[in-house]
Amino acid sequence: MAEIIWNQGYTQNRELSWLEFNARVLAEAEDETVPLLERFKFLAIFTSNLDEFFMIRVGSLTDMAALEPNRRDSKSGLTASEQLDRIYAAVEPLYVRRDAAFRDVDSRLAEEDLRRISMDKLDGSERKYIKRYFETMIAPVLSPQVVDSHHPFPHLEGKVLYIAALLSHKKTERLGLIPVPASLPPLIFLPNDKRRCLMTEDIILAFADDVFEMYDVLEKTVFCVTRNADVPLDDEPFGSEQVDLRRKMEKMLRQRRRMGVVRVELSRPVSSHFKAYFRDRFEVTDAQIFLSRNAPLRMGYAFSLGDYLSNGRRSRLSDPPFTPQQPAMLPAGQSLLKAALQRDVLLSYPYESMEPFLQMIREAANDPAVLSVRITIYRLASKAKLVEYLCAAAENGKDVTVLIELRARFDEQNNIDWSERLEEAGCKIIYGFEDYKVHSKICLITRRERSGIRYITQVGTGNYNEKTARQYTDVSLVTSSESIGMDAAQFFNNMALGNLNGRYNRLLVAPSGLKSSILALMNNEIAKGRDGYILLKFNSLTDIDIIEKLHEASMAGVTVEMMIRGICCLLPGVPGKTENITVSSIVGRFLEHSRIYVFGRGENEKMYISSADMMTRNTERRVEIACPIDSPEVRARLHDILFAMLHDTVKARVLQPDGSYSRKPSVPEPLCAQDLLMQQAVSMASEQAMHAAERGLLPWLRRLFGRN
């Protein structure tokens, strides 16, 4: 089937689709309507995204090219080597765009009295100060090395900055290396002028000649390597005891630091002779060596750059501050625990605060009627009140079970640390399965009441992470539905027993039941022909069976509207193939992260929220949950969110049949969905606006578009 599909012309390669997504992140850095400091942050996000892409996706393809050279991608028909060639070719112009965007943002920051300068722009007294600073504060912590027959080439950490110098001594060439210490600040400001600064690596680069004083420095550059971080988790069997998994993860983190190089980045042009040192030493091709002429190789400092500006300037150059509001469905001062016993409640992050959920766990920890708290955890903040409250519950005698996923990529160590803390407090810890990550977001509180056992179930689309709940858009349902609670209880029992094939009445649970249920729901709409309707919002679409079913729906005349932030391997609007499918994507102030599925309209509509994207890894190789939405009030709120997203004309981009994205046509009254939802959250939090909630969240928007 796969070969037939990629030959039909309505699918595209996953990696190239992802690069198109990251190019739209870069476009936010290029957008002059975005505040200056936010543009700088988008440059940093683009850079961080690209780093992870090379570590994971390029790393995986590099391994595949060596192990399965003839294997072809199911959506594009490309081998791993062919995909790598396309990736390198597509990334090169992105470096050029990033340099141009950085140059523009940097020059505009200079106009705002924050100037990044180079050594050749210093006057005599300033150069003396920097030289003294180098000698007293930098040089003592440097560890330079000359590579020769007595000093072998050292192991270089991934994404750590180094100075490389081509040295000559007595007609013999050597390579000099200076690691840039992580303990040093990224920026050094000049004395009596906090508006002008230098990058630390530029200072070390300038004084490399002094460091290697007995040599002639022929060439020098700042560089870093990116290592393959796609460590397979099934390269050895798990131990029989759960603690073995924790030890295995710690071993994997050490292994990751020593894997092969998949990219080399240089801060300045070098001769072909010097370039050969990098190519030969790291066993890379010229296509894997990228030049960043203007933008620093590491840009994490972008998030603290505003600290160097006055309060007035920082405010003017940043997005207006926004504080997550009191949830519209939960009046101020009302307990979420008690409210959920009466009615379903929806929380919408980051527009609404996560605090009521955290307080619900805290209240449960101290509620004599609560017997147990069970929860799945994928990612947590570095400082997590949730852990504090779960520990308190265990210490108060509650039965607390935490299913924690140690393999949340790049959060492994954080999760290992939290698992130890929870275990010490008396929580029962489950670590998941050998071949299946537990990615579901579900919490179950069990209470004993006079009438019997009552369940309060929370199901969300995002992590229990107090930091990202202010940055990612997610929705969270809290319900006392008996049928959903019974399914949730069965889910946790199955997880404790290692049963991935459990049966559920209401919840759709991967890997055994979610995908087949989604396909069945699509079949129901296909049977309706032109009266069928499918509305999906999630982050990525790669699952070949879902793609084929969407194509089938389009061919049957079903209207399919999708909002997909990132990867989309289906090409919409292809005549005779996917012409009834539209795909839009929003990249804005907040990361679009919620997953919402809608099938049908009116009384026959079925709506779900879920932790799962439509990717094979989610539908077949992870434990995911989709929860039905029964409450008319909750459904109306979700429809308002979806309606705003569908009608965004500011940040939304529309996927074209050729894989590119285009803006929507300009309209007299542009609409930014995220701005609108922020405004609505603020107004709904006020007492006056609470009355308007009964008439709908977005009544004027509905009137504007003539939608009933």
mmCIF file of N, CA, C and O in Angstrom, residues 530-606:
data_model
loop_
_atom_site.group_PDB
_atom_site.id
_atom_site.type_symbol
_atom_site.label_atom_id
_atom_site.label_comp_id
_atom_site.label_asym_id
_atom_site.label_seq_id
_atom_site.Cartn_x
_atom_site.Cartn_y
_atom_site.Cartn_z
ATOM 1 N N ARG A 530 -21.485 13.692 1.128
ATOM 2 C CA ARG A 530 -21.298 15.148 1.217
ATOM 3 C C ARG A 530 -21.865 15.751 2.503
ATOM 4 O O ARG A 530 -21.573 16.904 2.827
ATOM 5 N N ASP A 531 -22.645 14.997 3.232
ATOM 6 C CA ASP A 531 -23.156 15.471 4.521
ATOM 7 C C ASP A 531 -22.185 15.168 5.664
ATOM 8 O O ASP A 531 -22.412 15.588 6.795
ATOM 9 N N GLY A 532 -21.140 14.446 5.362
ATOM 10 C CA GLY A 532 -20.158 14.105 6.390
ATOM 11 C C GLY A 532 -19.267 15.288 6.729
ATOM 12 O O GLY A 532 -19.030 16.181 5.901
ATOM 13 N N TYR A 533 -18.750 15.295 7.950
ATOM 14 C CA TYR A 533 -17.902 16.409 8.401
ATOM 15 C C TYR A 533 -16.883 15.895 9.413
ATOM 16 O O TYR A 533 -17.227 15.168 10.354
ATOM 17 N N ILE A 534 -15.620 16.284 9.219
ATOM 18 C CA ILE A 534 -14.531 15.937 10.132
ATOM 19 C C ILE A 534 -13.739 17.202 10.419
ATOM 20 O O ILE A 534 -13.320 17.909 9.495
ATOM 21 N N LEU A 535 -13.544 17.515 11.707
ATOM 22 C CA LEU A 535 -12.753 18.668 12.135
ATOM 23 C C LEU A 535 -11.717 18.167 13.134
ATOM 24 O O LEU A 535 -12.075 17.606 14.171
ATOM 25 N N LEU A 536 -10.445 18.348 12.816
ATOM 26 C CA LEU A 536 -9.366 17.815 13.651
ATOM 27 C C LEU A 536 -8.349 18.903 13.957
ATOM 28 O O LEU A 536 -7.950 19.657 13.067
ATOM 29 N N LYS A 537 -7.921 18.970 15.203
ATOM 30 C CA LYS A 537 -6.828 19.867 15.603
ATOM 31 C C LYS A 537 -5.803 19.039 16.367
ATOM 32 O O LYS A 537 -6.122 18.411 17.378
ATOM 33 N N PHE A 538 -4.579 19.032 15.872
ATOM 34 C CA PHE A 538 -3.496 18.352 16.571
ATOM 35 C C PHE A 538 -2.179 18.896 16.042
ATOM 36 O O PHE A 538 -2.148 19.878 15.290
ATOM 37 N N ASN A 539 -1.074 18.259 16.416
ATOM 38 C CA ASN A 539 0.245 18.823 16.118
ATOM 39 C C ASN A 539 0.901 18.250 14.868
ATOM 40 O O ASN A 539 1.637 18.963 14.191
ATOM 41 N N SER A 540 0.673 16.973 14.601
ATOM 42 C CA SER A 540 1.356 16.345 13.467
ATOM 43 C C SER A 540 0.524 15.207 12.895
ATOM 44 O O SER A 540 -0.189 14.510 13.634
ATOM 45 N N LEU A 541 0.658 15.002 11.583
ATOM 46 C CA LEU A 541 -0.038 13.920 10.880
ATOM 47 C C LEU A 541 0.972 13.142 10.047
ATOM 48 O O LEU A 541 1.510 13.650 9.065
ATOM 49 N N THR A 542 1.241 11.890 10.475
ATOM 50 C CA THR A 542 2.147 11.029 9.710
ATOM 51 C C THR A 542 1.587 9.624 9.520
ATOM 52 O O THR A 542 2.087 8.880 8.679
ATOM 53 N N ASP A 543 0.586 9.233 10.290
ATOM 54 C CA ASP A 543 0.069 7.863 10.245
ATOM 55 C C ASP A 543 -0.533 7.573 8.868
ATOM 56 O O ASP A 543 -1.489 8.215 8.438
ATOM 57 N N ILE A 544 0.017 6.585 8.195
ATOM 58 C CA ILE A 544 -0.350 6.311 6.812
ATOM 59 C C ILE A 544 -1.796 5.835 6.699
ATOM 60 O O ILE A 544 -2.502 6.138 5.720
ATOM 61 N N ASP A 545 -2.287 5.104 7.698
ATOM 62 C CA ASP A 545 -3.667 4.620 7.647
ATOM 63 C C ASP A 545 -4.657 5.772 7.836
ATOM 64 O O ASP A 545 -5.704 5.814 7.180
ATOM 65 N N ILE A 546 -4.340 6.692 8.724
ATOM 66 C CA ILE A 546 -5.187 7.871 8.915
ATOM 67 C C ILE A 546 -5.176 8.729 7.653
ATOM 68 O O ILE A 546 -6.223 9.232 7.210
ATOM 69 N N ILE A 547 -4.001 8.884 7.053
ATOM 70 C CA ILE A 547 -3.888 9.670 5.818
ATOM 71 C C ILE A 547 -4.743 9.056 4.710
ATOM 72 O O ILE A 547 -5.480 9.755 4.004
ATOM 73 N N GLU A 548 -4.650 7.741 4.562
ATOM 74 C CA GLU A 548 -5.422 7.070 3.518
ATOM 75 C C GLU A 548 -6.923 7.202 3.778
ATOM 76 O O GLU A 548 -7.714 7.397 2.849
ATOM 77 N N LYS A 549 -7.327 7.151 5.041
ATOM 78 C CA LYS A 549 -8.749 7.275 5.361
ATOM 79 C C LYS A 549 -9.238 8.701 5.100
ATOM 80 O O LYS A 549 -10.370 8.909 4.635
ATOM 81 N N LEU A 550 -8.403 9.698 5.363
ATOM 82 C CA LEU A 550 -8.769 11.081 5.059
ATOM 83 C C LEU A 550 -8.916 11.278 3.552
ATOM 84 O O LEU A 550 -9.812 11.979 3.081
ATOM 85 N N HIS A 551 -8.025 10.657 2.794
ATOM 86 C CA HIS A 551 -8.133 10.699 1.326
ATOM 87 C C HIS A 551 -9.446 10.063 0.882
ATOM 88 O O HIS A 551 -10.164 10.598 0.021
ATOM 89 N N GLU A 552 -9.790 8.939 1.499
ATOM 90 C CA GLU A 552 -11.048 8.258 1.174
ATOM 91 C C GLU A 552 -12.244 9.150 1.506
ATOM 92 O O GLU A 552 -13.222 9.218 0.741
ATOM 93 N N ALA A 553 -12.154 9.850 2.640
ATOM 94 C CA ALA A 553 -13.242 10.753 3.030
ATOM 95 C C ALA A 553 -13.398 11.880 2.023
ATOM 96 O O ALA A 553 -14.522 12.236 1.630
ATOM 97 N N SER A 554 -12.289 12.442 1.586
ATOM 98 C CA SER A 554 -12.350 13.513 0.599
ATOM 99 C C SER A 554 -12.971 13.019 -0.704
ATOM 100 O O SER A 554 -13.804 13.700 -1.313
ATOM 101 N N MET A 555 -12.569 11.835 -1.123
ATOM 102 C CA MET A 555 -13.108 11.272 -2.359
ATOM 103 C C MET A 555 -14.616 11.039 -2.248
ATOM 104 O O MET A 555 -15.341 11.101 -3.247
ATOM 105 N N ALA A 556 -15.101 10.796 -1.015
ATOM 106 C CA ALA A 556 -16.535 10.565 -0.810
ATOM 107 C C ALA A 556 -17.307 11.870 -0.673
ATOM 108 O O ALA A 556 -18.530 11.848 -0.520
ATOM 109 N N GLY A 557 -16.596 13.006 -0.685
ATOM 110 C CA GLY A 557 -17.258 14.295 -0.590
ATOM 111 C C GLY A 557 -17.351 14.855 0.815
ATOM 112 O O GLY A 557 -17.967 15.908 1.034
ATOM 113 N N VAL A 558 -16.748 14.174 1.805
ATOM 114 C CA VAL A 558 -16.785 14.647 3.192
ATOM 115 C C VAL A 558 -15.961 15.937 3.305
ATOM 116 O O VAL A 558 -14.862 16.038 2.754
ATOM 117 N N THR A 559 -16.487 16.935 4.007
ATOM 118 C CA THR A 559 -15.730 18.149 4.291
ATOM 119 C C THR A 559 -14.783 17.870 5.455
ATOM 120 O O THR A 559 -15.225 17.471 6.543
ATOM 121 N N VAL A 560 -13.495 18.061 5.209
ATOM 122 C CA VAL A 560 -12.475 17.805 6.234
ATOM 123 C C VAL A 560 -11.702 19.094 6.476
ATOM 124 O O VAL A 560 -11.070 19.637 5.557
ATOM 125 N N GLU A 561 -11.776 19.599 7.710
ATOM 126 C CA GLU A 561 -11.011 20.781 8.111
ATOM 127 C C GLU A 561 -10.020 20.360 9.187
ATOM 128 O O GLU A 561 -10.419 19.762 10.193
ATOM 129 N N MET A 562 -8.748 20.682 8.965
ATOM 130 C CA MET A 562 -7.728 20.297 9.937
ATOM 131 C C MET A 562 -6.859 21.490 10.295
ATOM 132 O O MET A 562 -6.514 22.307 9.439
ATOM 133 N N MET A 563 -6.526 21.577 11.576
ATOM 134 C CA MET A 563 -5.562 22.554 12.072
ATOM 135 C C MET A 563 -4.377 21.764 12.619
ATOM 136 O O MET A 563 -4.485 21.121 13.675
ATOM 137 N N ILE A 564 -3.287 21.774 11.894
ATOM 138 C CA ILE A 564 -2.113 20.966 12.231
ATOM 139 C C ILE A 564 -0.918 21.910 12.355
ATOM 140 O O ILE A 564 -0.477 22.494 11.366
ATOM 141 N N ARG A 565 -0.409 22.046 13.572
ATOM 142 C CA ARG A 565 0.662 23.016 13.796
ATOM 143 C C ARG A 565 1.930 22.667 13.028
ATOM 144 O O ARG A 565 2.572 23.524 12.436
ATOM 145 N N GLY A 566 2.342 21.412 13.062
ATOM 146 C CA GLY A 566 3.655 21.045 12.557
ATOM 147 C C GLY A 566 3.622 20.174 11.321
ATOM 148 O O GLY A 566 3.156 20.567 10.257
ATOM 149 N N ILE A 567 4.112 18.941 11.479
ATOM 150 C CA ILE A 567 4.251 18.028 10.348
ATOM 151 C C ILE A 567 2.884 17.638 9.791
ATOM 152 O O ILE A 567 1.972 17.288 10.537
ATOM 153 N N CYS A 568 2.762 17.694 8.473
ATOM 154 C CA CYS A 568 1.562 17.188 7.802
ATOM 155 C C CYS A 568 1.996 16.467 6.540
ATOM 156 O O CYS A 568 2.385 17.106 5.550
ATOM 157 N N CYS A 569 1.969 15.147 6.572
ATOM 158 C CA CYS A 569 2.409 14.364 5.416
ATOM 159 C C CYS A 569 1.332 14.232 4.346
ATOM 160 O O CYS A 569 1.599 13.692 3.272
ATOM 161 N N LEU A 570 0.134 14.709 4.640
ATOM 162 C CA LEU A 570 -0.923 14.738 3.626
ATOM 163 C C LEU A 570 -0.917 16.103 2.948
ATOM 164 O O LEU A 570 -0.833 17.132 3.619
ATOM 165 N N LEU A 571 -1.011 16.102 1.630
ATOM 166 C CA LEU A 571 -1.120 17.341 0.871
ATOM 167 C C LEU A 571 -2.585 17.601 0.547
ATOM 168 O O LEU A 571 -3.216 16.796 -0.150
ATOM 169 N N PRO A 572 -3.163 18.671 1.053
ATOM 170 C CA PRO A 572 -4.579 18.957 0.807
ATOM 171 C C PRO A 572 -4.787 19.620 -0.553
ATOM 172 O O PRO A 572 -3.838 20.133 -1.172
ATOM 173 N N GLY A 573 -6.017 19.601 -1.013
ATOM 174 C CA GLY A 573 -6.363 20.344 -2.221
ATOM 175 C C GLY A 573 -5.844 19.762 -3.514
ATOM 176 O O GLY A 573 -5.877 20.422 -4.558
ATOM 177 N N VAL A 574 -5.366 18.512 -3.495
ATOM 178 C CA VAL A 574 -4.891 17.880 -4.729
ATOM 179 C C VAL A 574 -6.118 17.426 -5.524
ATOM 180 O O VAL A 574 -6.924 16.626 -5.023
ATOM 181 N N PRO A 575 -6.314 17.939 -6.727
ATOM 182 C CA PRO A 575 -7.519 17.620 -7.501
ATOM 183 C C PRO A 575 -7.734 16.117 -7.641
ATOM 184 O O PRO A 575 -6.805 15.370 -7.962
ATOM 185 N N GLY A 576 -8.968 15.699 -7.378
ATOM 186 C CA GLY A 576 -9.314 14.300 -7.514
ATOM 187 C C GLY A 576 -8.775 13.407 -6.406
ATOM 188 O O GLY A 576 -9.009 12.194 -6.416
ATOM 189 N N LYS A 577 -8.050 13.979 -5.451
ATOM 190 C CA LYS A 577 -7.435 13.185 -4.371
ATOM 191 C C LYS A 577 -7.850 13.700 -2.990
ATOM 192 O O LYS A 577 -8.416 12.967 -2.183
ATOM 193 N N THR A 578 -7.533 14.964 -2.747
ATOM 194 C CA THR A 578 -7.776 15.532 -1.409
ATOM 195 C C THR A 578 -8.411 16.916 -1.525
ATOM 196 O O THR A 578 -8.176 17.787 -0.699
ATOM 197 N N GLU A 579 -9.211 17.120 -2.550
ATOM 198 C CA GLU A 579 -9.721 18.462 -2.832
ATOM 199 C C GLU A 579 -10.737 18.956 -1.803
ATOM 200 O O GLU A 579 -11.007 20.159 -1.725
ATOM 201 N N ASN A 580 -11.284 18.050 -0.993
ATOM 202 C CA ASN A 580 -12.230 18.469 0.042
ATOM 203 C C ASN A 580 -11.572 18.640 1.413
ATOM 204 O O ASN A 580 -12.255 18.787 2.423
ATOM 205 N N ILE A 581 -10.260 18.618 1.428
ATOM 206 C CA ILE A 581 -9.503 18.750 2.676
ATOM 207 C C ILE A 581 -8.787 20.091 2.696
ATOM 208 O O ILE A 581 -8.142 20.476 1.719
ATOM 209 N N THR A 582 -8.891 20.802 3.815
ATOM 210 C CA THR A 582 -8.100 22.017 4.024
ATOM 211 C C THR A 582 -7.282 21.841 5.297
ATOM 212 O O THR A 582 -7.733 21.221 6.270
ATOM 213 N N VAL A 583 -6.073 22.391 5.270
ATOM 214 C CA VAL A 583 -5.169 22.307 6.428
ATOM 215 C C VAL A 583 -4.621 23.701 6.701
ATOM 216 O O VAL A 583 -4.057 24.345 5.812
ATOM 217 N N SER A 584 -4.805 24.167 7.928
ATOM 218 C CA SER A 584 -4.207 25.436 8.335
ATOM 219 C C SER A 584 -3.312 25.202 9.537
ATOM 220 O O SER A 584 -3.420 24.176 10.223
ATOM 221 N N SER A 585 -2.428 26.152 9.780
ATOM 222 C CA SER A 585 -1.467 26.018 10.869
ATOM 223 C C SER A 585 -1.234 27.379 11.489
ATOM 224 O O SER A 585 -1.143 28.384 10.779
ATOM 225 N N ILE A 586 -1.144 27.413 12.810
ATOM 226 C CA ILE A 586 -0.904 28.671 13.508
ATOM 227 C C ILE A 586 0.378 28.569 14.313
ATOM 228 O O ILE A 586 0.550 27.658 15.127
ATOM 229 N N VAL A 587 1.295 29.498 14.049
ATOM 230 C CA VAL A 587 2.501 29.677 14.856
ATOM 231 C C VAL A 587 2.421 31.082 15.420
ATOM 232 O O VAL A 587 2.395 32.058 14.671
ATOM 233 N N GLY A 588 2.340 31.192 16.735
ATOM 234 C CA GLY A 588 2.159 32.501 17.346
ATOM 235 C C GLY A 588 2.811 32.600 18.698
ATOM 236 O O GLY A 588 3.777 31.893 18.996
ATOM 237 N N ARG A 589 2.269 33.482 19.506
ATOM 238 C CA ARG A 589 2.831 33.746 20.832
ATOM 239 C C ARG A 589 2.878 32.478 21.683
ATOM 240 O O ARG A 589 3.843 32.240 22.405
ATOM 241 N N PHE A 590 1.821 31.662 21.613
ATOM 242 C CA PHE A 590 1.760 30.419 22.365
ATOM 243 C C PHE A 590 1.923 29.244 21.411
ATOM 244 O O PHE A 590 1.526 29.317 20.243
ATOM 245 N N LEU A 591 2.487 28.159 21.918
ATOM 246 C CA LEU A 591 2.642 26.950 21.118
ATOM 247 C C LEU A 591 1.313 26.208 21.086
ATOM 248 O O LEU A 591 0.810 25.773 22.129
ATOM 249 N N GLU A 592 0.732 26.068 19.892
ATOM 250 C CA GLU A 592 -0.522 25.334 19.755
ATOM 251 C C GLU A 592 -0.275 23.847 20.037
ATOM 252 O O GLU A 592 0.491 23.192 19.337
ATOM 253 N N HIS A 593 -0.935 23.315 21.061
ATOM 254 C CA HIS A 593 -0.611 21.974 21.535
ATOM 255 C C HIS A 593 -1.843 21.106 21.780
ATOM 256 O O HIS A 593 -1.728 19.894 21.950
ATOM 257 N N SER A 594 -3.036 21.697 21.806
ATOM 258 C CA SER A 594 -4.239 20.929 22.125
ATOM 259 C C SER A 594 -4.625 20.003 20.974
ATOM 260 O O SER A 594 -4.396 20.309 19.801
ATOM 261 N N ARG A 595 -5.197 18.863 21.347
ATOM 262 C CA ARG A 595 -5.695 17.900 20.357
ATOM 263 C C ARG A 595 -7.195 17.730 20.561
ATOM 264 O O ARG A 595 -7.639 17.303 21.635
ATOM 265 N N ILE A 596 -7.951 18.076 19.534
ATOM 266 C CA ILE A 596 -9.417 18.018 19.602
ATOM 267 C C ILE A 596 -9.924 17.352 18.322
ATOM 268 O O ILE A 596 -9.530 17.751 17.225
ATOM 269 N N TYR A 597 -10.785 16.354 18.473
ATOM 270 C CA TYR A 597 -11.333 15.642 17.320
ATOM 271 C C TYR A 597 -12.853 15.836 17.300
ATOM 272 O O TYR A 597 -13.520 15.640 18.316
ATOM 273 N N VAL A 598 -13.383 16.177 16.126
ATOM 274 C CA VAL A 598 -14.831 16.331 15.967
ATOM 275 C C VAL A 598 -15.277 15.543 14.738
ATOM 276 O O VAL A 598 -14.687 15.680 13.660
ATOM 277 N N PHE A 599 -16.324 14.739 14.916
ATOM 278 C CA PHE A 599 -16.874 13.951 13.813
ATOM 279 C C PHE A 599 -18.375 14.208 13.736
ATOM 280 O O PHE A 599 -19.111 13.966 14.702
ATOM 281 N N GLY A 600 -18.835 14.721 12.599
ATOM 282 C CA GLY A 600 -20.251 14.998 12.413
ATOM 283 C C GLY A 600 -20.651 16.357 12.947
ATOM 284 O O GLY A 600 -19.859 17.080 13.546
ATOM 285 N N ARG A 601 -21.919 16.697 12.698
ATOM 286 C CA ARG A 601 -22.456 17.993 13.130
ATOM 287 C C ARG A 601 -23.752 17.785 13.912
ATOM 288 O O ARG A 601 -24.397 16.741 13.820
ATOM 289 N N GLY A 602 -24.111 18.821 14.666
ATOM 290 C CA GLY A 602 -25.411 18.831 15.334
ATOM 291 C C GLY A 602 -25.561 17.730 16.362
ATOM 292 O O GLY A 602 -24.636 17.394 17.102
ATOM 293 N N GLU A 603 -26.739 17.138 16.399
ATOM 294 C CA GLU A 603 -27.055 16.138 17.414
ATOM 295 C C GLU A 603 -26.209 14.877 17.264
ATOM 296 O O GLU A 603 -26.013 14.138 18.232
ATOM 297 N N ASN A 604 -25.746 14.618 16.052
ATOM 298 C CA ASN A 604 -24.970 13.394 15.809
ATOM 299 C C ASN A 604 -23.467 13.592 15.987
ATOM 300 O O ASN A 604 -22.686 12.674 15.739
ATOM 301 N N GLU A 605 -23.077 14.781 16.409
ATOM 302 C CA GLU A 605 -21.649 15.078 16.559
ATOM 303 C C GLU A 605 -21.029 14.248 17.683
ATOM 304 O O GLU A 605 -21.629 14.042 18.730
ATOM 305 N N LYS A 606 -19.792 13.798 17.446
ATOM 306 C CA LYS A 606 -18.990 13.145 18.483
ATOM 307 C C LYS A 606 -17.693 13.946 18.620
ATOM 308 O O LYS A 606 -17.015 14.203 17.629
#
